Coordinates of C-alpha atoms and ligand atoms in Angstrom, one line a residue:
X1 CA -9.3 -42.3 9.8
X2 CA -10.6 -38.8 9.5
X3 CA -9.8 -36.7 12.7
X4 CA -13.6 -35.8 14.4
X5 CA -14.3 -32.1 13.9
X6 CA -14.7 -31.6 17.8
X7 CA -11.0 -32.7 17.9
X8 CA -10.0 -30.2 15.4
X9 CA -12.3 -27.5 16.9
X10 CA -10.9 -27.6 20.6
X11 CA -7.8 -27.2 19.8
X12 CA -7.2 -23.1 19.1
X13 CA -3.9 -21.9 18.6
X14 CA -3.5 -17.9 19.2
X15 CA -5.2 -15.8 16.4
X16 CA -2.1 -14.2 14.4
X17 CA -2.7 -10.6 13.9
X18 CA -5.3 -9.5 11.8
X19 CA -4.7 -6.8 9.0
X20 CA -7.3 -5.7 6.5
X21 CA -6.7 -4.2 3.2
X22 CA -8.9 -1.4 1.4
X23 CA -7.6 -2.2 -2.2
X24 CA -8.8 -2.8 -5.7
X25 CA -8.0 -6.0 -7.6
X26 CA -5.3 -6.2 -10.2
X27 CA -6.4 -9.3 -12.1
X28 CA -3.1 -10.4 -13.2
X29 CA -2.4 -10.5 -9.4
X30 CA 0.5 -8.4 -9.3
X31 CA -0.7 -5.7 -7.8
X32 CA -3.5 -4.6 -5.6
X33 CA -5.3 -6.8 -3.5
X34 CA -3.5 -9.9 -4.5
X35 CA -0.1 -8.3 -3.8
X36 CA -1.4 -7.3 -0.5
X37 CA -2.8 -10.5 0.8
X38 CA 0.3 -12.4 -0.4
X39 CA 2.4 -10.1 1.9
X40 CA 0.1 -10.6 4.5
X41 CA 0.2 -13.8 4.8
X42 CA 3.9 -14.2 3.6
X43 CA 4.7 -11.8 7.0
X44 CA 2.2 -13.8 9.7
X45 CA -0.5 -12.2 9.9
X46 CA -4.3 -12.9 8.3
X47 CA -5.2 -11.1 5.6
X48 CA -8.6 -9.5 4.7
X49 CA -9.6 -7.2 1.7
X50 CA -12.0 -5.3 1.3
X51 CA -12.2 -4.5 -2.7
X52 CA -12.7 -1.5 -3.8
X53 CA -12.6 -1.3 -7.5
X54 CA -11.4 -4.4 -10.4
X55 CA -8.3 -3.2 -12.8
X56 CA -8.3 -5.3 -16.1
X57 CA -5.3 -4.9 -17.6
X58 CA -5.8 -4.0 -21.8
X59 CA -3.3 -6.2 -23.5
X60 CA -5.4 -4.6 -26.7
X61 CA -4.9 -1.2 -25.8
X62 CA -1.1 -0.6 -24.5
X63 CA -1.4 -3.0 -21.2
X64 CA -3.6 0.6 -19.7
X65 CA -6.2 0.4 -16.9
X66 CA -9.9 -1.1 -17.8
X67 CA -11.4 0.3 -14.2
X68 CA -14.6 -1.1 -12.5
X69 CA -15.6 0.6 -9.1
X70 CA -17.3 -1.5 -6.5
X71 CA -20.6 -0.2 -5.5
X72 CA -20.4 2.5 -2.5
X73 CA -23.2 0.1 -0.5
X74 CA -20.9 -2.8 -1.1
X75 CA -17.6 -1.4 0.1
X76 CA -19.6 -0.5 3.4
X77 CA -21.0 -3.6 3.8
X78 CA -17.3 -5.4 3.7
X79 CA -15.8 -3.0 6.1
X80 CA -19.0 -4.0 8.6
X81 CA -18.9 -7.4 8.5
X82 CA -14.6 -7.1 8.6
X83 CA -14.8 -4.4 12.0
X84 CA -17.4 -6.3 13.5
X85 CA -15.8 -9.7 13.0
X86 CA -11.8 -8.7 14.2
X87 CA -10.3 -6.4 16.2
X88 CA -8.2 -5.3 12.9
X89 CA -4.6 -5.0 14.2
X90 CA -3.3 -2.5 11.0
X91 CA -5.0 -1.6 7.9
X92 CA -3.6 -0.4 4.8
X93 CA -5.2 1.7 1.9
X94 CA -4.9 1.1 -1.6
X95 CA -6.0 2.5 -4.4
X96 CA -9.6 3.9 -4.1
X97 CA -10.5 5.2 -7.5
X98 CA -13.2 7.4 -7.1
X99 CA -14.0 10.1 -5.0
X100 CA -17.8 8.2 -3.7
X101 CA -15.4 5.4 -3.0
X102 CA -12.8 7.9 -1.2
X103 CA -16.1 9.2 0.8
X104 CA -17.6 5.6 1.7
X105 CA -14.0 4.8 3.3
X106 CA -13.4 7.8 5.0
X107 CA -17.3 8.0 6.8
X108 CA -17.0 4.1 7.4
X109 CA -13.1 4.8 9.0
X110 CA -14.1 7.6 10.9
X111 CA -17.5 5.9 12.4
X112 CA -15.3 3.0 14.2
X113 CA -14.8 4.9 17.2
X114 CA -12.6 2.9 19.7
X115 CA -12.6 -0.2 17.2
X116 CA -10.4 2.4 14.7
X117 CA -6.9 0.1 14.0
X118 CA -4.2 2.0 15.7
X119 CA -2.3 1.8 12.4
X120 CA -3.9 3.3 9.2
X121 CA -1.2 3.2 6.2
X122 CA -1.8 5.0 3.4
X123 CA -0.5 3.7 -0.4
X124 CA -1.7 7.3 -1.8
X125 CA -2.6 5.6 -5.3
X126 CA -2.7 8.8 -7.7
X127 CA -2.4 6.8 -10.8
X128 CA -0.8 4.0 -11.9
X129 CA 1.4 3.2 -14.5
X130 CA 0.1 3.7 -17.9
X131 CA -2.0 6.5 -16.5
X132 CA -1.6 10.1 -17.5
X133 CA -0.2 12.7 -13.8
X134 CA -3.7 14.6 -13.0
X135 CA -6.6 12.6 -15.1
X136 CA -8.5 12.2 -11.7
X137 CA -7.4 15.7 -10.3
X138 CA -11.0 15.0 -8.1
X139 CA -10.0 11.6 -6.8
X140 CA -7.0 13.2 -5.9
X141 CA -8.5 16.2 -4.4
X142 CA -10.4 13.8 -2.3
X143 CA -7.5 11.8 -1.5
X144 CA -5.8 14.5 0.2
X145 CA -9.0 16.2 2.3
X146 CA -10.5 13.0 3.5
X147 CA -7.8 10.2 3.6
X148 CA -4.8 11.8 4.7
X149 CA -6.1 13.3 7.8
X150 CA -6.9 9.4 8.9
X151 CA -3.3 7.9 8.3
X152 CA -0.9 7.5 10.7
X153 CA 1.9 6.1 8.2
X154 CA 2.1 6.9 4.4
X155 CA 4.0 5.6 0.9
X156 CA 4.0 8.3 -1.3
X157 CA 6.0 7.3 -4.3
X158 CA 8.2 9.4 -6.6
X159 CA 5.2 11.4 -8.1
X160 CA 3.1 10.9 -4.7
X161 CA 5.7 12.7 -3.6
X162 CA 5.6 16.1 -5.5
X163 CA 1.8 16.1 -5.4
X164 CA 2.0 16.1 -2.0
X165 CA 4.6 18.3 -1.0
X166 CA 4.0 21.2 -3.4
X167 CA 7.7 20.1 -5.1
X168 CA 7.7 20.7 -8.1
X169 CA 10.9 18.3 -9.2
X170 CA 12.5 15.4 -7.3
X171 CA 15.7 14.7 -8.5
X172 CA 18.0 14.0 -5.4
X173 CA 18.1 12.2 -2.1
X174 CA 18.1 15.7 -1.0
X175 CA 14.7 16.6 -2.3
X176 CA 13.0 13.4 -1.1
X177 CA 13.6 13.9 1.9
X178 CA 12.7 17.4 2.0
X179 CA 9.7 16.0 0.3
X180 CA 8.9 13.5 3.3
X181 CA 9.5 16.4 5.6
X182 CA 7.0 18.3 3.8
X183 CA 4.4 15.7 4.0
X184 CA 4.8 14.7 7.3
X185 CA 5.1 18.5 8.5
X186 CA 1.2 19.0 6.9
X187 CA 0.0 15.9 7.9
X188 CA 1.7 14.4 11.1
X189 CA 2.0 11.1 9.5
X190 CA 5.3 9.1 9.2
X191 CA 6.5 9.4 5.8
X192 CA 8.5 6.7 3.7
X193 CA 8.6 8.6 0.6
X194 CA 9.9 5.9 -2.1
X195 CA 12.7 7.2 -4.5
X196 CA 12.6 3.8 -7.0
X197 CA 14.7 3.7 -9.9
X198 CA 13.5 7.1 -10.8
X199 CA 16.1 8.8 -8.9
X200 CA 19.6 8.5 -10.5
X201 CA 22.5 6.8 -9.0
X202 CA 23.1 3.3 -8.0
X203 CA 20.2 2.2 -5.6
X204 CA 16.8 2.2 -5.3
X205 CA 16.5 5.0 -2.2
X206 CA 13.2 5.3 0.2
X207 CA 13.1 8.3 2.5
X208 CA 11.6 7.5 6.4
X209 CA 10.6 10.6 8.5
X210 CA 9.0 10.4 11.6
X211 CA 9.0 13.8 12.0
X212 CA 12.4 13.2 14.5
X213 CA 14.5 10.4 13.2
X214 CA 15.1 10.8 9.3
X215 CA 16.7 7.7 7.7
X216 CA 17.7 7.0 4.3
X217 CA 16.7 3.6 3.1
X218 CA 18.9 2.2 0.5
X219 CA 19.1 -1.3 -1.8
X220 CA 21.1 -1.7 -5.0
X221 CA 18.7 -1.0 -7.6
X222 CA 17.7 -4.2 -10.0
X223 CA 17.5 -3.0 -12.9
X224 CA 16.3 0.5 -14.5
X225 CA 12.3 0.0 -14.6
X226 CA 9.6 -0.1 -12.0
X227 CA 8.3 -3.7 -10.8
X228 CA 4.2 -4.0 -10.6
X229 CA 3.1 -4.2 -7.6
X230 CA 6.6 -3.1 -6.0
X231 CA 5.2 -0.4 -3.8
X232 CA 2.2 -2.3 -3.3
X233 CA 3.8 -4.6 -1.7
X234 CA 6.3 -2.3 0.5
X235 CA 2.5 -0.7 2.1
X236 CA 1.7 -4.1 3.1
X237 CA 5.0 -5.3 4.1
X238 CA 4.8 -2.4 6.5
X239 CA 1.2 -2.7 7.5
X240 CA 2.5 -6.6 8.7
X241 CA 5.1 -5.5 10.4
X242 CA 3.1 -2.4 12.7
X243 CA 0.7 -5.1 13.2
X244 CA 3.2 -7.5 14.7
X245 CA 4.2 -5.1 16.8
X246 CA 7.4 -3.2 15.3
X247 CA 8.1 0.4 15.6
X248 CA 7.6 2.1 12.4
X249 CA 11.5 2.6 11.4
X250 CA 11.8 -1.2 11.9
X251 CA 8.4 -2.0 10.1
X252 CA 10.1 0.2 6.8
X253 CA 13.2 -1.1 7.0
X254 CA 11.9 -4.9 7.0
X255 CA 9.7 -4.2 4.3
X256 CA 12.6 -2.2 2.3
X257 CA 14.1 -5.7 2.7
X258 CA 11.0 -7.8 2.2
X259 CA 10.1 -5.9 -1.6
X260 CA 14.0 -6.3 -2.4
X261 CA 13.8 -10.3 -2.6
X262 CA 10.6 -9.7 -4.0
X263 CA 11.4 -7.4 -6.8
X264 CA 14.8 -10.0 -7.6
X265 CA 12.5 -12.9 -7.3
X266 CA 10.2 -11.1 -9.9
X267 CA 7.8 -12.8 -12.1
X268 CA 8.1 -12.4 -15.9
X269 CA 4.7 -12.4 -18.1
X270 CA 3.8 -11.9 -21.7
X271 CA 3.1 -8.1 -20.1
X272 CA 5.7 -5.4 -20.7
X273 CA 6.3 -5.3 -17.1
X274 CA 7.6 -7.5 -14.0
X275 CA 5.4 -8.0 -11.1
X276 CA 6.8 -8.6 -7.8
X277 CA 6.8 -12.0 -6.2
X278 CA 6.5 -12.5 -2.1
X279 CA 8.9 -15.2 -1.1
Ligands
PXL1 O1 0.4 -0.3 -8.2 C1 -0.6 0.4 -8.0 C2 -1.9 -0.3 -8.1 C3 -2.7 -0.5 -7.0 N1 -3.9 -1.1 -7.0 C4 -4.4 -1.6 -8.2 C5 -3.7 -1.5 -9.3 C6 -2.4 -0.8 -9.3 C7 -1.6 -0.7 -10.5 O2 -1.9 -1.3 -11.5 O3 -4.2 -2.0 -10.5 C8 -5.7 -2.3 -8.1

């Protein structure tokens, strides 16, 4: 026989921790949104998205970026109904896309008053792969003035990393961290600044800074080229783990961890890239 309702309703387990992603979709699901949510839930905690823009892959065109924005009006109206239902416990930022959207997020952010997440980590999406360093120099631009100034965590990757440093090159464990120094220095943020496989030498290397402690982050790389949805997935991980409770060194190293099993368990597509998979 089915249970009543009233049976199921009474009894309430402890609400998990609620984190919220500002993301766009990535309709093959590795990246974006779907990466996000799956990392949520994968870590414990409930998931919400607030989408910001749909990326259709091109299988016609070179596997490049077809790019949608959501309208400013609806964006708003997600992060209402999301701040007014939970107190949000972490939220991460994604990629934006457009400098209206940059300007709908920031005004809706900065209007929350008290309700403001103590944890706001930033995935500074400057382009993707596929895209060409500075088509959106205006997106960017608005990145930097608007967004920044709310974070309190960020994931630059390698080329995040020079644009927001001033660096002009990147080539050593040595630079990235002067890089994360950088960043943190202008904008008081903690900095994991993500080396990839695009630095040479054995392992994938991420850079944390907290503007004390600096701490080299290190897995042996798996293989030579960049996972979809990899760093994704790293924001996310780290977004869980701040939510949960963990100081920020312990959230980066559990989601260095977390995107390594990921990245080995990788799916394999028709695409000329991997996408990560969340075990
Ligand atoms: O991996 C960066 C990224 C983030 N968000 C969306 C994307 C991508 C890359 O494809 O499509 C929506």
């Amino acid at each position: 026989m089915a249970t009543p309702l009233t049976e199921v309703t009474s009894v309430t387990a402890p609400n998990p921790p609620v984190t919220l992603t500002i993301a766009g979709s990535e309709a093959t699901g590795g990246a974006g949104a779907q990466a996000d949510l799956r990392t949520f839930q994968s870590l414990g905690t409930f998931g919400m998205v607030a989408l910001t823009c749909i990326v259709s892959f091109d299988p016609q065109a070179g596997w490049g970026h077809r790019f949608v924005p959501v309208e400013a009006g609806v964006i708003a109206d997600q992060l209402e109904a999301q701040f007014d239902c939970y107190d949000v416990a972490a939220v991460k930022i994604g990629m934006l896309g457009t400098p209206l959207t940059i300007e709908t997020v920031a005004t809706a952010l900065s209007e929350l008053g008290p309700r403001l997440p103590p944890h706001i980590v930033l995935d500074p999406v400057l382009i993707c792969k596929g895209q060409e360093p500075g088509a959106a120099l205006d997106t960017d631009t608005a990145l930097k003035a608007r967004i920044l100034p709310l974070a309190t965590f960020v994931t630059p990757n390698h080329f995040e990393a020079m644009a927001l440093s001033g660096l002009a090159q990147i080539t050593t464990e040595h630079d990235l961290a002067d890089a994360a120094r950088r960043i943190h220095d202008a904008c008081g943020a903690v900095v994991l600044a993500k080396g990839g496989v695009r630095l040479e030498g054995p392992d994938a290397i991420d850079v944390f800074y907290d503007g004390s402690t600096l701490e080299v982050l290190r897995a042996a790389k798996v293989g030579e080229v960049a996972v979809s949805g990899a760093g994704c997935t790293l924001a996310a991980a780290v977004t869980a783990e701040l939510a949960k409770g963990s100081t920020p060194l312990d959230a980066a190293r559990t989601a260095k961890e977390f995107v390594t099993r990921g990245i080995k368990a990788r799916m394999t597509s028709r695409a000329p890239f991997d996408a990560v998979r969340q075990l």
